[in-house]
XYZ file of C-alpha atoms in Angstrom:
350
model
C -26.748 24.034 12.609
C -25.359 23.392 8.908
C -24.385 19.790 7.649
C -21.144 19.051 7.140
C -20.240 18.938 3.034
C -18.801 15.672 1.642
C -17.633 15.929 -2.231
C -18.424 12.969 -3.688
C -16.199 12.648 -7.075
C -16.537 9.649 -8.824
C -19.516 7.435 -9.337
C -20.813 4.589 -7.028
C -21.283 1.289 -8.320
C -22.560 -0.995 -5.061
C -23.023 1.156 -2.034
C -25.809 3.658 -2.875
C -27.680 2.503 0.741
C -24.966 2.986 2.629
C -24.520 6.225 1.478
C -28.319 7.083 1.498
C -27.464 6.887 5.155
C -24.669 9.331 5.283
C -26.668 11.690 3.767
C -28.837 12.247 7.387
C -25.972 13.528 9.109
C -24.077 14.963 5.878
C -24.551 16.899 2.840
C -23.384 14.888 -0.404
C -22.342 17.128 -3.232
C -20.984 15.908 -6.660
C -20.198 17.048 -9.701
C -21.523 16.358 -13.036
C -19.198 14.146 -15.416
C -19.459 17.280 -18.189
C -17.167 18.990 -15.093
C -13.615 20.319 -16.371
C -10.677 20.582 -13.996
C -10.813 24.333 -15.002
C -14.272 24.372 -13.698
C -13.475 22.314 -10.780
C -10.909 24.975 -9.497
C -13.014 27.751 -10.094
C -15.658 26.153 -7.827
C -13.121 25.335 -5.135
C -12.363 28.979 -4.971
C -15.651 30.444 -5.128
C -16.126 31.661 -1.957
C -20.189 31.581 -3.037
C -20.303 28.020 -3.798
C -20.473 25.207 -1.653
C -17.262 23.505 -2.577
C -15.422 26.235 -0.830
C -16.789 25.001 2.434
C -16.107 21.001 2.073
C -14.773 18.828 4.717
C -14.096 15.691 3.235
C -13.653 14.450 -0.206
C -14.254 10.883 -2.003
C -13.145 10.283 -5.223
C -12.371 7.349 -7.787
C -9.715 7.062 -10.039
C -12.461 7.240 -12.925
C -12.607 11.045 -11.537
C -9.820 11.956 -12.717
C -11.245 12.879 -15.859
C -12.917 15.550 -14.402
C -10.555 17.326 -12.021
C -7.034 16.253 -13.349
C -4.728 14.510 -10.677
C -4.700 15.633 -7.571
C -1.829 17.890 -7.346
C -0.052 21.008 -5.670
C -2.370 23.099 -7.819
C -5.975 21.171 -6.284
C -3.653 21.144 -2.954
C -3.711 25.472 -2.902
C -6.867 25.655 -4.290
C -8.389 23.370 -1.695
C -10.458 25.171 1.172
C -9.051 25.390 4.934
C -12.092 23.352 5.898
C -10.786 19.659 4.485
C -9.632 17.672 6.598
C -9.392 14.707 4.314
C -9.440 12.829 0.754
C -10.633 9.449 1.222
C -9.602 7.329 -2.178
C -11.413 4.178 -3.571
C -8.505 2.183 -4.147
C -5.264 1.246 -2.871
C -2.899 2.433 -5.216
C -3.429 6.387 -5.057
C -0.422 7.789 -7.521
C -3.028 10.047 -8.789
C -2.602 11.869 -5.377
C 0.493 14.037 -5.013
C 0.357 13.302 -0.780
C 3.409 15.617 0.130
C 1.261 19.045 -1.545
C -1.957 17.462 0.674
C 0.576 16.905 3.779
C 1.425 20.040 3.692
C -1.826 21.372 3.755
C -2.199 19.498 6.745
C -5.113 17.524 4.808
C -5.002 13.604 5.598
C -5.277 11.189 2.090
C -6.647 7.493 3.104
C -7.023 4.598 0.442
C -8.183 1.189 0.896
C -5.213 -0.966 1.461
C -5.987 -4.512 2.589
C -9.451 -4.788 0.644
C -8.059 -5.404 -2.979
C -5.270 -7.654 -1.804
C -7.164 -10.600 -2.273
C -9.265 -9.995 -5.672
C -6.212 -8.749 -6.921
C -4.113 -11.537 -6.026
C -6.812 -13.506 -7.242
C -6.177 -11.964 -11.275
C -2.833 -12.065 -10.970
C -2.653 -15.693 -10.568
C -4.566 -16.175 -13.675
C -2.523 -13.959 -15.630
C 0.823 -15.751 -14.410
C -0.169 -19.393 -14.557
C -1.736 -18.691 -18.750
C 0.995 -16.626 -19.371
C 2.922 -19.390 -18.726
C 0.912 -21.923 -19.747
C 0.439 -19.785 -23.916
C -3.452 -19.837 -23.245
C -3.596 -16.457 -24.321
C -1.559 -17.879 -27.924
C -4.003 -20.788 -27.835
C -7.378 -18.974 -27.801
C -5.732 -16.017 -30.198
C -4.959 -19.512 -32.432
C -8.407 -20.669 -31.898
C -10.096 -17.583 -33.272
C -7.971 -17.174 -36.264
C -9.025 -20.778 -37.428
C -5.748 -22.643 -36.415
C -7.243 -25.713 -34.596
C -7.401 -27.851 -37.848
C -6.361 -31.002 -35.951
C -7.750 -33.023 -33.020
C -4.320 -32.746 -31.237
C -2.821 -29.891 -32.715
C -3.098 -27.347 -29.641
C -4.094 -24.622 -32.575
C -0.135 -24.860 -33.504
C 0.124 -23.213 -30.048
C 4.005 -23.282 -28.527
C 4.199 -25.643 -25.651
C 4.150 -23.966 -22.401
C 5.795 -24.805 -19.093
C 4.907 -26.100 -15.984
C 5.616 -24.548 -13.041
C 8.082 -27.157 -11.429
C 11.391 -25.893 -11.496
C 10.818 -22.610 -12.015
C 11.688 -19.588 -9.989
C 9.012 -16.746 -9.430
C 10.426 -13.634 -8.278
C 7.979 -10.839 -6.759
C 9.101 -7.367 -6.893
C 7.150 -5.982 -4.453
C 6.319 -8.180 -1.075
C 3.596 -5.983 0.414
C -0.029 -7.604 0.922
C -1.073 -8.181 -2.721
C 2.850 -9.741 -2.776
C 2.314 -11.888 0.034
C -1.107 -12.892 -1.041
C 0.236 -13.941 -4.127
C 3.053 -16.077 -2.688
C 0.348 -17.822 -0.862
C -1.866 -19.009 -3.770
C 1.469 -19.926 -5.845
C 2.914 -21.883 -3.682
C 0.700 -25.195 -3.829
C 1.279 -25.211 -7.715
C 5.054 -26.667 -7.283
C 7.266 -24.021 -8.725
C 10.715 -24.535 -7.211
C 11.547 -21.242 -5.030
C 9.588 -17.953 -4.809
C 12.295 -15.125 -4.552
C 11.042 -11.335 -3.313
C 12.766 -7.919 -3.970
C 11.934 -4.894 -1.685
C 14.285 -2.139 -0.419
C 14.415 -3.892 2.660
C 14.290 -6.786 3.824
C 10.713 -7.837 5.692
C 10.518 -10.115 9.534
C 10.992 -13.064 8.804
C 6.942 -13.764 9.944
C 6.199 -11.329 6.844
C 8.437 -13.582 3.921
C 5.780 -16.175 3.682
C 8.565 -18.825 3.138
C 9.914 -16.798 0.438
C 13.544 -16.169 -0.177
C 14.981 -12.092 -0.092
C 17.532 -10.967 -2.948
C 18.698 -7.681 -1.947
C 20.289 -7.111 -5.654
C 17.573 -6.429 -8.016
C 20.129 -7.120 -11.052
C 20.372 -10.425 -8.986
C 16.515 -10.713 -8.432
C 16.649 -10.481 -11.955
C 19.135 -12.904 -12.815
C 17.331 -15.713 -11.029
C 13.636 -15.299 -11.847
C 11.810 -17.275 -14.634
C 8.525 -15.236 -13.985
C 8.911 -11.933 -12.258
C 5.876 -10.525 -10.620
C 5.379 -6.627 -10.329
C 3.300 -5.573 -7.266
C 5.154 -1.964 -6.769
C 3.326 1.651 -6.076
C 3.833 3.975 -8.756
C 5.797 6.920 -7.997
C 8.833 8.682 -9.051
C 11.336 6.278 -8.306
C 9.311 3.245 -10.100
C 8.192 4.723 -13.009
C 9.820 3.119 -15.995
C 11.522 0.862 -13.137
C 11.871 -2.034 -15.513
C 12.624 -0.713 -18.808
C 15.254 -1.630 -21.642
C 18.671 -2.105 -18.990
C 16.105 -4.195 -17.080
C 15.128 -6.872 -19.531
C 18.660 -6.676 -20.497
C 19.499 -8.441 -17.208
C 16.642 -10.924 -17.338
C 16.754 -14.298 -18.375
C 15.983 -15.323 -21.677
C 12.614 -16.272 -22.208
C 11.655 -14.775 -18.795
C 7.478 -14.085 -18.023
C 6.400 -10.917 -16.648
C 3.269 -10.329 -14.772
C 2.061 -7.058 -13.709
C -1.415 -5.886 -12.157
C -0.610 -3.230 -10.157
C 0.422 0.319 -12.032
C 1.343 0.054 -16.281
C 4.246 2.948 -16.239
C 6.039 0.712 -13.978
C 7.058 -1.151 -16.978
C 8.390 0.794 -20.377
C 6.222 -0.398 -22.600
C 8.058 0.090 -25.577
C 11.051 -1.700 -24.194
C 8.552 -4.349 -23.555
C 7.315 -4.525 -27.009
C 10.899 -4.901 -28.253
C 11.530 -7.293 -25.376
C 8.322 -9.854 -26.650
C 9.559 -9.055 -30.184
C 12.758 -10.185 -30.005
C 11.926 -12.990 -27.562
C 13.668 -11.847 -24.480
C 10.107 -12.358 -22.723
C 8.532 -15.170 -23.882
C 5.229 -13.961 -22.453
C 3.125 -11.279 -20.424
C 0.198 -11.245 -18.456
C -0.902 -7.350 -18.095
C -3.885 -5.589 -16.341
C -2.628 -2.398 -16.297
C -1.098 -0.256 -19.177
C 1.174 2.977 -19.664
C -1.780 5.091 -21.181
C -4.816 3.513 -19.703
C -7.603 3.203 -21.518
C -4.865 3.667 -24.642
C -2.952 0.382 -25.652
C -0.792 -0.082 -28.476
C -2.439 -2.243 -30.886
C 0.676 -3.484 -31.429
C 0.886 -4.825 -27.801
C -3.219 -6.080 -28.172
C -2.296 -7.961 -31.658
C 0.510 -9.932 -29.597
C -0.255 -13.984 -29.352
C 1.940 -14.162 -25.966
C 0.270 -11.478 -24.413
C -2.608 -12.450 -21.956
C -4.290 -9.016 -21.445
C -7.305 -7.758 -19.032
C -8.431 -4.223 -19.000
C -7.363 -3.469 -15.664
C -9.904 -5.996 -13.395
C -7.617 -6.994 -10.926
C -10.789 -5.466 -8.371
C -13.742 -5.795 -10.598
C -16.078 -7.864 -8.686
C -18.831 -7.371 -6.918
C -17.668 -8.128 -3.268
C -14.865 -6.360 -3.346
C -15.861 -3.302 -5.362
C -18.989 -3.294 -2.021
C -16.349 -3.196 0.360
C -14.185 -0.887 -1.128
C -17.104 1.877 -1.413
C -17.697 1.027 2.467
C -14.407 1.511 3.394
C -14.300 5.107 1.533
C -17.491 5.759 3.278
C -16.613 4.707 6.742
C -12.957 6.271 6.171
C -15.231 9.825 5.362
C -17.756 9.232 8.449
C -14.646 8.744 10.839
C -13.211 12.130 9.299
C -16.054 13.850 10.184
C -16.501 12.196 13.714
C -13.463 11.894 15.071
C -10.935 14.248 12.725
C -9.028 11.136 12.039
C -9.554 8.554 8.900
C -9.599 5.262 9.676
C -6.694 3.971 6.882
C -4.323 6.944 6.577
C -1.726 6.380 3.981
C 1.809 5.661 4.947
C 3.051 8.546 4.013
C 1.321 10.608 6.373
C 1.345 7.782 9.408
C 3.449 8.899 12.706
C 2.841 12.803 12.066
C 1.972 14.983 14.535
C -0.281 17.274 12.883
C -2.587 14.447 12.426
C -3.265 13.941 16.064
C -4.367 18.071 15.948
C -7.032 17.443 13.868
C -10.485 17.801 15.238
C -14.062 16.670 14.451
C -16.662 18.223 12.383
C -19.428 16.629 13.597
């Protein structure tokens, strides 16, 4: 009897042994990084090659360069025999679920893994945004600190008592956030979702159900939204606009959330007096304008890169792909595709 075929797109970083082991009961194809999505399609519909007999597929979002998101084109072109896509991260915009759902194929990401690494960066990037470290050390290397006491001619920052953080966004990176912040004193932490969470869920944090009121209030707004339609470009020139002056915005979970151009204007003119940013519209592309700006604290999109949690995110992918096979059934199915019926229809390969 044949193996069942696992397309592995994407590159590991920690789990090689683990997956060493999957390859006894599975065989592990991938494709080579010169791959085109052109290519990539012609391959799925070979019926000669062995991509037109997969069952599951891996991928990370550096694979995108290779096949292109994963849309209704990959959806059609996509043999009868997978049963799922099993992503290495928890944001998974580059997936376009409603062409896989209805392809009956199940999409599963790693939801509660990152929370805490990524909670972790954003912390950093909230507290030196607005604390200026990032205009300090961009002081520092231009030759500024000419005085004992001079801070590098760096602005004075702010504490956080007295100040309202508001989180757009109260899932579990939202929540995990709320947790660290609140020993450091700021006054209130206000949250903006659709709708409002159980009260066990707020984390002692205080709804708005207006975002232009959400807005109105916050001294530091925190973005921890998915990226789809409806929130790209969410906060853009209307939405600074309504902010405070002066306000700080943090955001590590997807760039095109945010204009970036409106943000530009928005530090240029002072309407934000700082950012802290992981992600970027056009990742790995960043206006140098954006780079060259003193208030800007800036990371190239780390809010998981470390080693523990990179490990367990590759497990999770893996043991999300092993229970496909086994079982017909992923082990962290995204939302989307939670509560339907098909799902339960699904049955094993192995």
């Amino acid at each position: 009897m044949s193996k069942p075929i696992i397309l592995r797109l994407g590159s590991l970083t920690f789990a090689q042994p683990q997956w060493a082991e999957v390859e006894k009961i599975a065989d592990v194809i991938t494709v080579d990084s010169s791959m085109t999505r052109d290519q990539f399609l012609e391959e799925l519909k070979d019926p000669q090659s062995k991509f037109s007999k997969i069952n599951v597929i891996t991928r990370t979002a550096g694979s995108v360069a290779q096949t292109g998101l994963f849309d209704k084109e990959i959806a059609d072109a996509l043999p009868s025999s997978v049963i799922a896509i099993c992503h290495t991260g928890a944001g998974y915009d580059q997936i376009q679920v409603q062409h896989f759902k209805e392809r009956h194929i199940q999409v599963a990401n790693v939801p509660d893994i990152v929370s805490n690494a990524t909670a972790d960066a954003h912390v950093f990037l909230l507290l030196g945004s607005l604390r200026n470290f990032a205009y300090g050390h961009h002081n520092m290397l231009a030759g500024e600190w000419k005085e004992a006491t001079s801070a590098a001619n760096t602005p004075f920052g702010n504490d956080p008592e007295g100040k309202v953080v508001g989180i757009l966004g109260m899932g579990r990176i939202g929540r995990a956030i709320s947790d660290r912040l609140r020993p450091f004193g700021f006054e209130k932490i206000i949250y903006h979702n659709r709708h409002r969470l159980p009260e066990a869920q707020e984390n002692g944090c205080e709804y708005v159900g207006s975002i232009d009121d959400f807005y109105k209030q916050a001294d530091v707004i925190s973005v921890n939204i998915p990226l789809n339609a409806n929130t790209t470009h969410l906060i853009n020139k209307d939405s600074f606009e309504k902010m405070k002056d002066g306000v700080i915005i943090v955001n590590t979970a997807r760039g095109p959330i945010i204009d970036e151009k409106a943000l530009i204007n928005a530090l240029k003119s002072g309407k934000v007096r700082a950012a802290g940013l992981d992600v970027f519209e056009d990742e790995p592309h960043v206006p140098k304008e954006l780079l060259d700006m003193p208030q800007v604290l800036s990371t190239p999109h780390m809010g998981t890169h470390c080693v523990e949690t990179r490990w367990k995110m590759e497990k999770l992918v893996l043991d999300n792909a092993i229970s496909a096979l086994k079982t017909g059934k992923v082990k962290t199915l995204v939302p989307e595709m939670q509560g339907e019926e098909w799902v339960n229809d699904v049955t094993a390969v192995l």
